[in-house]
Short mmCIF file of C-alpha atoms in Angstrom, two decimals:
data_model
loop_
_atom_site.label_atom_id
_atom_site.label_comp_id
_atom_site.label_asym_id
_atom_site.label_seq_id
_atom_site.Cartn_x
_atom_site.Cartn_y
_atom_site.Cartn_z
CA MET Q 1 0.00 0.00 0.00
CA SER Q 2 1.05 3.58 -0.44
CA GLU Q 3 3.65 4.99 1.93
CA ARG Q 4 1.08 7.64 2.79
CA GLY Q 5 -1.02 4.99 4.47
CA ILE Q 6 -4.79 4.82 4.64
CA ASP Q 7 -7.01 7.55 6.03
CA LEU Q 8 -9.22 5.52 8.37
CA SER Q 9 -11.38 8.54 9.19
CA ARG Q 10 -13.23 8.07 5.91
CA TRP Q 11 -15.07 5.09 7.45
CA ARG Q 12 -17.66 5.87 10.10
CA ARG Q 13 -17.94 2.37 11.62
CA ILE Q 14 -15.05 -0.10 11.76
CA THR Q 15 -14.98 -3.70 12.96
CA ILE Q 16 -11.56 -4.89 14.15
CA LYS Q 17 -10.81 -8.60 14.39
CA VAL Q 18 -7.95 -9.64 16.69
CA GLY Q 19 -6.30 -13.05 16.29
CA SER Q 20 -5.41 -15.28 19.23
CA ALA Q 21 -1.68 -15.30 18.52
CA LEU Q 22 -1.59 -11.51 18.80
CA LEU Q 23 -3.41 -11.29 22.09
CA VAL Q 24 -2.15 -14.36 23.96
CA ASP Q 25 1.35 -15.76 24.46
CA ARG Q 26 1.18 -19.47 25.18
CA GLN Q 27 3.88 -19.18 27.83
CA SER Q 28 3.15 -15.91 29.59
CA GLY Q 29 -0.56 -15.46 28.87
CA LEU Q 30 -2.19 -12.16 27.93
CA ARG Q 31 0.01 -9.68 26.03
CA GLY Q 32 -1.05 -6.71 28.12
CA GLU Q 33 1.28 -4.15 26.54
CA TRP Q 34 0.06 -5.02 23.04
CA LEU Q 35 -3.60 -4.78 24.11
CA ALA Q 36 -2.99 -1.40 25.76
CA ALA Q 37 -1.41 -0.07 22.54
CA LEU Q 38 -4.33 -1.33 20.44
CA CYS Q 39 -6.84 0.30 22.79
CA ASN Q 40 -4.89 3.54 22.42
CA ASP Q 41 -5.44 3.20 18.64
CA ILE Q 42 -9.14 2.58 19.23
CA ALA Q 43 -9.38 5.67 21.43
CA ASP Q 44 -7.76 7.77 18.71
CA LEU Q 45 -10.27 6.54 16.12
CA ARG Q 46 -13.20 7.23 18.40
CA GLN Q 47 -11.85 10.71 19.10
CA GLY Q 48 -12.27 11.35 15.38
CA GLY Q 49 -15.89 10.21 15.46
CA THR Q 50 -15.50 6.60 14.27
CA GLU Q 51 -17.53 3.86 15.92
CA ILE Q 52 -15.55 0.72 16.77
CA LEU Q 53 -16.49 -2.91 17.28
CA VAL Q 54 -14.02 -5.64 18.24
CA VAL Q 55 -14.20 -9.33 17.39
CA SER Q 56 -11.67 -10.88 19.73
CA SER Q 57 -10.18 -14.34 19.54
CA GLY Q 58 -8.15 -15.65 22.45
CA ALA Q 59 -10.60 -17.07 24.99
CA ILE Q 60 -9.54 -20.69 24.52
CA ALA Q 61 -5.84 -19.82 24.18
CA LEU Q 62 -5.93 -17.72 27.34
CA GLY Q 63 -8.07 -20.21 29.25
CA ARG Q 64 -5.87 -23.21 28.52
CA THR Q 65 -2.87 -21.20 29.72
CA LEU Q 66 -4.69 -20.35 32.96
CA LEU Q 67 -5.71 -23.99 33.40
CA GLY Q 68 -2.20 -25.23 32.67
CA LEU Q 69 -3.30 -27.58 29.89
CA PRO Q 70 -0.50 -29.08 27.76
CA ASN Q 71 0.25 -28.24 24.13
CA GLY Q 72 -1.55 -30.14 21.39
CA SER Q 73 -5.20 -30.74 20.52
CA LEU Q 74 -7.83 -30.62 23.23
CA LYS Q 75 -10.99 -32.62 23.78
CA LEU Q 76 -14.29 -30.80 23.26
CA GLU Q 77 -14.90 -30.47 27.00
CA GLU Q 78 -11.35 -29.17 27.51
CA ASN Q 79 -11.86 -26.57 24.78
CA GLN Q 80 -15.12 -25.46 26.33
CA ALA Q 81 -13.68 -25.35 29.85
CA SER Q 82 -10.78 -23.29 28.51
CA ALA Q 83 -13.26 -20.95 26.85
CA ALA Q 84 -15.24 -20.60 30.08
CA MET Q 85 -12.11 -19.68 31.98
CA GLY Q 86 -10.68 -17.52 29.24
CA GLN Q 87 -13.81 -15.52 28.45
CA ILE Q 88 -13.92 -14.02 31.93
CA ALA Q 89 -10.25 -13.08 31.86
CA LEU Q 90 -10.47 -11.79 28.28
CA SER Q 91 -13.51 -9.61 28.85
CA SER Q 92 -11.92 -8.20 32.01
CA ALA Q 93 -8.73 -7.40 30.09
CA TRP Q 94 -10.62 -5.58 27.33
CA SER Q 95 -12.75 -3.70 29.86
CA ASN Q 96 -9.74 -2.53 31.85
CA ALA Q 97 -7.67 -1.58 28.79
CA LEU Q 98 -10.50 0.48 27.31
CA ALA Q 99 -11.40 1.99 30.68
CA ALA Q 100 -7.96 3.61 30.72
CA HIS Q 101 -9.36 5.85 27.96
CA ASP Q 102 -12.76 6.31 29.67
CA ILE Q 103 -14.35 3.89 27.17
CA ARG Q 104 -16.87 1.29 28.31
CA ALA Q 105 -16.88 -2.23 26.86
CA GLY Q 106 -19.75 -4.66 26.44
CA GLN Q 107 -19.17 -8.38 25.92
CA ILE Q 108 -21.32 -10.30 23.42
CA LEU Q 109 -21.02 -14.06 22.91
CA ILE Q 110 -22.68 -15.41 19.78
CA THR Q 111 -22.86 -18.62 17.77
CA LEU Q 112 -23.26 -19.36 14.08
CA SER Q 113 -27.02 -19.69 14.41
CA ASP Q 114 -27.28 -16.23 16.00
CA THR Q 115 -26.21 -14.69 12.68
CA GLU Q 116 -27.98 -17.18 10.40
CA ALA Q 117 -31.46 -17.33 11.98
CA ARG Q 118 -33.25 -14.13 10.99
CA ARG Q 119 -34.91 -13.36 14.34
CA ARG Q 120 -31.75 -13.99 16.38
CA TYR Q 121 -29.76 -12.01 13.83
CA LEU Q 122 -32.02 -9.01 14.36
CA ASN Q 123 -31.80 -9.37 18.14
CA ALA Q 124 -27.99 -9.50 18.05
CA ARG Q 125 -27.87 -6.49 15.73
CA ALA Q 126 -30.18 -4.50 18.00
CA THR Q 127 -28.04 -5.29 21.06
CA ILE Q 128 -24.82 -4.24 19.33
CA GLY Q 129 -26.49 -1.14 17.95
CA THR Q 130 -27.66 -0.13 21.42
CA LEU Q 131 -24.14 -0.49 22.84
CA LEU Q 132 -22.77 1.70 20.04
CA LYS Q 133 -25.53 4.26 20.56
CA HIS Q 134 -24.49 4.62 24.19
CA GLY Q 135 -20.82 5.03 23.34
CA ALA Q 136 -19.60 1.55 24.31
CA VAL Q 137 -17.25 -0.71 22.35
CA PRO Q 138 -18.87 -4.13 21.78
CA VAL Q 139 -16.31 -6.93 22.24
CA ILE Q 140 -17.62 -9.99 20.43
CA ASN Q 141 -16.49 -13.60 20.42
CA GLU Q 142 -17.92 -16.94 19.41
CA ASN Q 143 -19.57 -18.69 22.35
CA ASP Q 144 -17.15 -21.61 22.48
CA THR Q 145 -18.46 -22.75 25.87
CA VAL Q 146 -21.61 -24.15 24.29
CA ALA Q 147 -20.98 -24.36 20.52
CA THR Q 148 -20.12 -27.80 19.17
CA GLU Q 149 -18.26 -28.38 15.92
CA GLU Q 150 -21.47 -28.68 13.93
CA ILE Q 151 -22.78 -25.27 14.97
CA ARG Q 152 -19.57 -23.25 15.00
CA TYR Q 153 -17.92 -20.86 12.66
CA GLY Q 154 -14.62 -22.45 13.62
CA ASP Q 155 -12.78 -19.22 12.83
CA ASN Q 156 -13.25 -15.60 13.80
CA ASP Q 157 -12.51 -14.27 10.31
CA ARG Q 158 -15.93 -15.19 8.95
CA LEU Q 159 -17.54 -14.35 12.28
CA ALA Q 160 -16.03 -10.88 12.05
CA ALA Q 161 -17.31 -10.49 8.49
CA ARG Q 162 -20.81 -11.53 9.52
CA VAL Q 163 -20.75 -9.11 12.46
CA ALA Q 164 -19.44 -6.30 10.25
CA THR Q 165 -22.21 -6.77 7.70
CA MET Q 166 -24.82 -7.32 10.40
CA VAL Q 167 -24.19 -3.91 11.97
CA GLY Q 168 -23.45 -2.02 8.76
CA SER Q 169 -19.72 -1.48 9.24
CA ASP Q 170 -17.95 0.35 6.43
CA LEU Q 171 -14.61 -1.37 7.05
CA LEU Q 172 -13.43 -4.66 8.51
CA ILE Q 173 -9.81 -4.93 9.65
CA LEU Q 174 -8.39 -8.43 10.17
CA LEU Q 175 -5.31 -8.17 12.39
CA SER Q 176 -3.30 -11.34 12.11
CA ASP Q 177 0.23 -12.74 12.06
CA ILE Q 178 0.39 -12.17 8.29
CA ASP Q 179 0.45 -8.80 6.54
CA GLY Q 180 -1.78 -9.51 3.56
CA LEU Q 181 -2.50 -11.70 0.55
CA TYR Q 182 0.47 -12.90 -1.48
CA THR Q 183 0.66 -14.35 -4.98
CA ALA Q 184 2.10 -17.51 -3.39
CA PRO Q 185 2.97 -18.68 0.14
CA PRO Q 186 5.83 -16.30 1.12
CA ALA Q 187 7.32 -18.85 3.52
CA THR Q 188 8.07 -21.25 0.67
CA ASP Q 189 8.26 -19.02 -2.40
CA PRO Q 190 10.90 -16.23 -2.33
CA ASN Q 191 9.26 -14.67 -5.41
CA ALA Q 192 5.89 -14.24 -3.73
CA GLU Q 193 4.56 -10.70 -3.98
CA LEU Q 194 2.14 -8.89 -1.72
CA ILE Q 195 -1.10 -7.82 -3.41
CA ALA Q 196 -1.82 -4.34 -2.08
CA SER Q 197 -5.34 -3.96 -3.49
CA VAL Q 198 -8.04 -6.40 -4.60
CA PRO Q 199 -10.84 -4.69 -6.58
CA HIS Q 200 -12.70 -7.98 -7.11
CA ILE Q 201 -12.33 -11.47 -5.68
CA THR Q 202 -11.72 -13.60 -8.76
CA PRO Q 203 -11.08 -17.36 -9.02
CA GLN Q 204 -7.39 -16.47 -9.35
CA ILE Q 205 -7.50 -14.57 -6.06
CA GLU Q 206 -9.22 -17.49 -4.36
CA ALA Q 207 -6.62 -19.90 -5.75
CA MET Q 208 -3.87 -17.88 -4.06
CA ALA Q 209 -5.44 -18.72 -0.70
CA GLY Q 210 -5.06 -22.48 -1.23
CA ASP Q 211 -7.58 -25.29 -1.22
CA ALA Q 212 -10.37 -25.16 1.31
CA GLY Q 213 -9.55 -28.66 2.48
CA SER Q 214 -5.85 -28.10 3.07
CA GLU Q 215 -4.45 -28.58 6.54
CA LEU Q 216 -3.41 -24.94 6.84
CA SER Q 217 -6.61 -23.44 5.49
CA ARG Q 218 -8.65 -23.37 8.69
CA GLY Q 219 -8.26 -19.97 10.23
CA GLY Q 220 -5.68 -19.13 7.57
CA MET Q 221 -5.80 -17.23 4.30
CA ARG Q 222 -8.68 -19.27 2.91
CA THR Q 223 -11.05 -18.14 5.65
CA LYS Q 224 -9.85 -14.56 5.21
CA ILE Q 225 -10.81 -14.66 1.52
CA GLU Q 226 -14.21 -16.10 2.48
CA ALA Q 227 -14.56 -13.26 5.00
CA ALA Q 228 -13.67 -10.76 2.29
CA LYS Q 229 -16.40 -12.15 0.03
CA ILE Q 230 -18.97 -11.82 2.79
CA ALA Q 231 -17.89 -8.29 3.66
CA THR Q 232 -17.37 -6.79 0.21
CA ASN Q 233 -20.59 -8.24 -1.21
CA ALA Q 234 -22.42 -6.31 1.52
CA GLY Q 235 -20.64 -3.02 0.85
CA CYS Q 236 -17.97 -3.33 3.56
CA ALA Q 237 -14.30 -2.91 2.62
CA MET Q 238 -11.77 -5.21 4.28
CA ILE Q 239 -8.10 -4.94 5.22
CA ILE Q 240 -5.71 -7.76 6.10
CA ALA Q 241 -2.77 -6.39 8.09
CA SER Q 242 -0.16 -7.66 10.49
CA GLY Q 243 -0.78 -7.06 14.15
CA LYS Q 244 2.59 -8.24 15.39
CA GLU Q 245 3.89 -4.76 16.23
CA LEU Q 246 2.49 -2.40 18.83
CA SER Q 247 -0.23 0.03 17.66
CA PRO Q 248 -1.22 -1.91 14.53
CA ILE Q 249 -4.09 0.42 13.61
CA ALA Q 250 -1.80 3.44 13.69
CA ALA Q 251 0.57 1.47 11.48
CA ILE Q 252 -2.18 1.12 8.87
CA ALA Q 253 -2.63 4.88 8.83
CA ASN Q 254 1.14 5.33 8.58
CA GLY Q 255 1.63 3.13 5.51
CA THR Q 256 2.33 -0.41 6.71
CA ARG Q 257 2.14 -3.30 4.23
CA LEU Q 258 -1.39 -4.69 3.86
CA THR Q 259 -4.04 -5.87 1.44
CA LEU Q 260 -7.20 -3.80 0.90
CA PHE Q 261 -10.27 -5.57 -0.50
CA GLU Q 262 -12.48 -2.99 -2.13
CA THR Q 263 -16.26 -3.10 -1.89
CA THR Q 264 -18.24 -4.76 -4.67
CA GLY Q 265 -21.75 -4.25 -3.36
CA SER Q 266 -23.95 -1.83 -1.47
CA ALA Q 267 -26.54 -4.12 0.08
CA LYS Q 268 -28.89 -2.78 2.68
CA ALA Q 269 -28.99 -4.46 6.09
CA ARG Q 270 -31.42 -7.21 5.09
CA LYS Q 271 -29.70 -7.83 1.77
CA GLY Q 272 -26.35 -7.78 3.52
CA TRP Q 273 -27.48 -10.55 5.84
CA ILE Q 274 -28.70 -12.65 2.91
CA ALA Q 275 -25.53 -12.05 0.89
CA GLY Q 276 -23.38 -13.06 3.82
CA SER Q 277 -25.23 -16.24 4.77
CA ILE Q 278 -22.49 -18.80 5.26
CA ASP Q 279 -24.43 -22.05 5.40
CA CYS Q 280 -27.17 -22.18 2.77
CA THR Q 281 -29.38 -25.11 3.64
CA GLY Q 282 -30.60 -25.78 0.11
CA GLN Q 283 -29.88 -25.26 -3.57
CA LEU Q 284 -32.18 -24.22 -6.39
CA TYR Q 285 -31.17 -24.90 -10.00
CA ILE Q 286 -32.87 -22.60 -12.49
CA ASP Q 287 -33.29 -22.27 -16.25
CA GLU Q 288 -32.05 -19.53 -18.55
CA GLY Q 289 -35.31 -17.62 -18.49
CA ALA Q 290 -35.32 -17.49 -14.71
CA GLU Q 291 -31.74 -16.24 -14.70
CA LYS Q 292 -32.67 -13.40 -17.06
CA ALA Q 293 -35.61 -12.54 -14.83
CA LEU Q 294 -33.36 -12.31 -11.77
CA HIS Q 295 -30.92 -10.01 -13.55
CA SER Q 296 -33.81 -7.75 -14.56
CA GLY Q 297 -34.83 -7.36 -10.92
CA LYS Q 298 -37.68 -9.88 -10.79
CA SER Q 299 -38.48 -12.59 -8.26
CA LEU Q 300 -37.70 -16.27 -8.74
CA LEU Q 301 -40.90 -18.13 -9.63
CA PRO Q 302 -41.41 -21.89 -9.25
CA ALA Q 303 -41.81 -22.20 -13.03
CA GLY Q 304 -38.16 -21.33 -13.57
CA ILE Q 305 -36.76 -23.97 -11.23
CA ARG Q 306 -35.37 -27.18 -12.69
CA ARG Q 307 -34.38 -28.96 -9.50
CA VAL Q 308 -34.39 -28.57 -5.71
CA GLU Q 309 -31.69 -29.97 -3.43
CA GLY Q 310 -31.23 -29.98 0.34
CA ALA Q 311 -33.56 -29.87 3.30
CA PHE Q 312 -34.74 -26.40 4.28
CA ARG Q 313 -37.62 -24.61 5.92
CA ARG Q 314 -39.48 -21.55 4.78
CA GLY Q 315 -37.28 -18.51 5.49
CA ASP Q 316 -34.00 -20.45 5.31
CA PRO Q 317 -31.19 -19.16 3.07
CA VAL Q 318 -30.77 -21.05 -0.21
CA SER Q 319 -28.26 -20.70 -3.03
CA ILE Q 320 -29.45 -20.30 -6.61
CA HIS Q 321 -27.46 -21.88 -9.45
CA ARG Q 322 -27.69 -21.65 -13.23
CA ASN Q 323 -25.62 -24.72 -14.13
CA GLU Q 324 -25.15 -28.13 -12.55
CA GLY Q 325 -22.14 -27.93 -10.26
CA GLY Q 326 -21.65 -24.25 -11.04
CA VAL Q 327 -21.04 -21.44 -8.59
CA PRO Q 328 -24.15 -19.77 -7.15
CA ILE Q 329 -25.39 -16.70 -9.00
CA ALA Q 330 -27.70 -15.56 -6.20
CA ARG Q 331 -28.81 -16.20 -2.64
CA GLY Q 332 -32.19 -15.73 -1.11
CA LEU Q 333 -34.73 -16.77 1.49
CA ALA Q 334 -36.99 -19.64 0.48
CA ALA Q 335 -40.74 -19.00 0.56
CA TYR Q 336 -41.50 -22.74 0.77
CA ASP Q 337 -40.23 -25.74 2.68
CA SER Q 338 -37.98 -27.98 0.57
CA GLY Q 339 -40.65 -30.71 0.25
CA ASP Q 340 -43.22 -28.33 -1.20
CA ALA Q 341 -40.57 -26.60 -3.30
CA ALA Q 342 -39.68 -29.90 -4.96
CA LEU Q 343 -43.35 -30.61 -5.69
CA ILE Q 344 -43.96 -27.30 -7.45
CA ALA Q 345 -40.60 -26.86 -9.22
CA GLY Q 346 -41.26 -26.10 -12.90
CA ARG Q 347 -44.97 -25.50 -12.28
CA ARG Q 348 -47.05 -22.45 -13.10
CA ASN Q 349 -49.01 -20.63 -10.41
CA ALA Q 350 -52.26 -21.96 -11.81
CA GLU Q 351 -51.10 -25.52 -11.05
CA ILE Q 352 -49.65 -24.92 -7.61
CA GLU Q 353 -52.91 -24.52 -5.69
CA ALA Q 354 -54.10 -27.94 -6.80
CA ILE Q 355 -50.73 -29.55 -5.93
CA LEU Q 356 -50.39 -28.02 -2.45
CA ASN Q 357 -54.08 -27.56 -1.72
CA GLN Q 358 -53.47 -23.92 -0.84
CA PRO Q 359 -53.09 -20.66 -2.77
CA PRO Q 360 -49.54 -20.11 -4.11
CA ARG Q 361 -47.23 -17.51 -2.64
CA SER Q 362 -46.00 -14.73 -4.87
CA ALA Q 363 -42.65 -16.40 -5.60
CA MET Q 364 -40.26 -19.16 -4.62
CA VAL Q 365 -37.78 -16.44 -3.64
CA HIS Q 366 -39.13 -12.90 -3.60
CA ARG Q 367 -36.91 -10.18 -5.05
CA ASP Q 368 -36.89 -8.40 -1.69
CA ASP Q 369 -35.31 -11.53 -0.19
CA LEU Q 370 -32.81 -12.10 -2.99
CA VAL Q 371 -29.27 -10.88 -3.67
CA LEU Q 372 -27.37 -11.41 -6.90
CA LEU Q 373 -23.78 -12.49 -6.42
#
């Protein structure tokens, strides 16, 4: 990025994600000096009128240090016990560090379903919005004390992106132990080059992050690219920057190396939630006519659907595909359960009432509940 750095004051609401390795040292515990320097950065931003949210990793890492658990993988109950211990210490650390600048903190623990289920999504957004309205800094983490593997994000990159889009942040900053996206893994390729700006996330950009199933992908660059897709599709820019040094936010303003993902959308709050849905519970495959209708701003009607896959309920997020095995072209909220959707796929409205023994709804996915990707 330019030596002039980035003027962060141009964004009115910023979500900052902090990685575990930055906040917690496995030997000595909490990195108090680093946290104090970051909170000084946060105070400076707020002084300029910017609202700040924090998505903080570190509860499990801090908790296992406090419990004296050995290195290596932990059992589920050990992870959750570590989280229970660490969350108290972590929230206290954030509260004290921000209080040094007369800033109040509010802790929020959420799970995947809190940002995927519409009603719980709205409740979480209202709570965060109220904290911001009263001048507090929400400190958010995944609720690892109760979340099992099947209902977790598993990484705070995507969680941060969902939170950022949920509350209408203009910018998401991922502070990590890496300083951006490279053309190849810099640890193994001496010719790897940092990509300073990403206008659009292309298949080539995704390929640079590695395969989703690779051993190093979880919590690594792959999840950061997925986070960028969630954020930028909802009109939120994203920065990947190193947080290894003290005052990492000030470093961004002063010209440190980083990658900026530019916005590609301007979805409203509801559309932003739909665009950022991580786990679509079903898939709809449509014909060419239906695809043209979507691009012209119309709803998806049952007549344009070739096939229905997955098990979903009315109101669940579904992905919409043009070709078999192809990438989704849209996402939306289903107006029918999957069983009924399969029965009426390809049917005209005049036929649907007789099939379902009830009047048809206006669409399979209404245009107000649909976002083109």
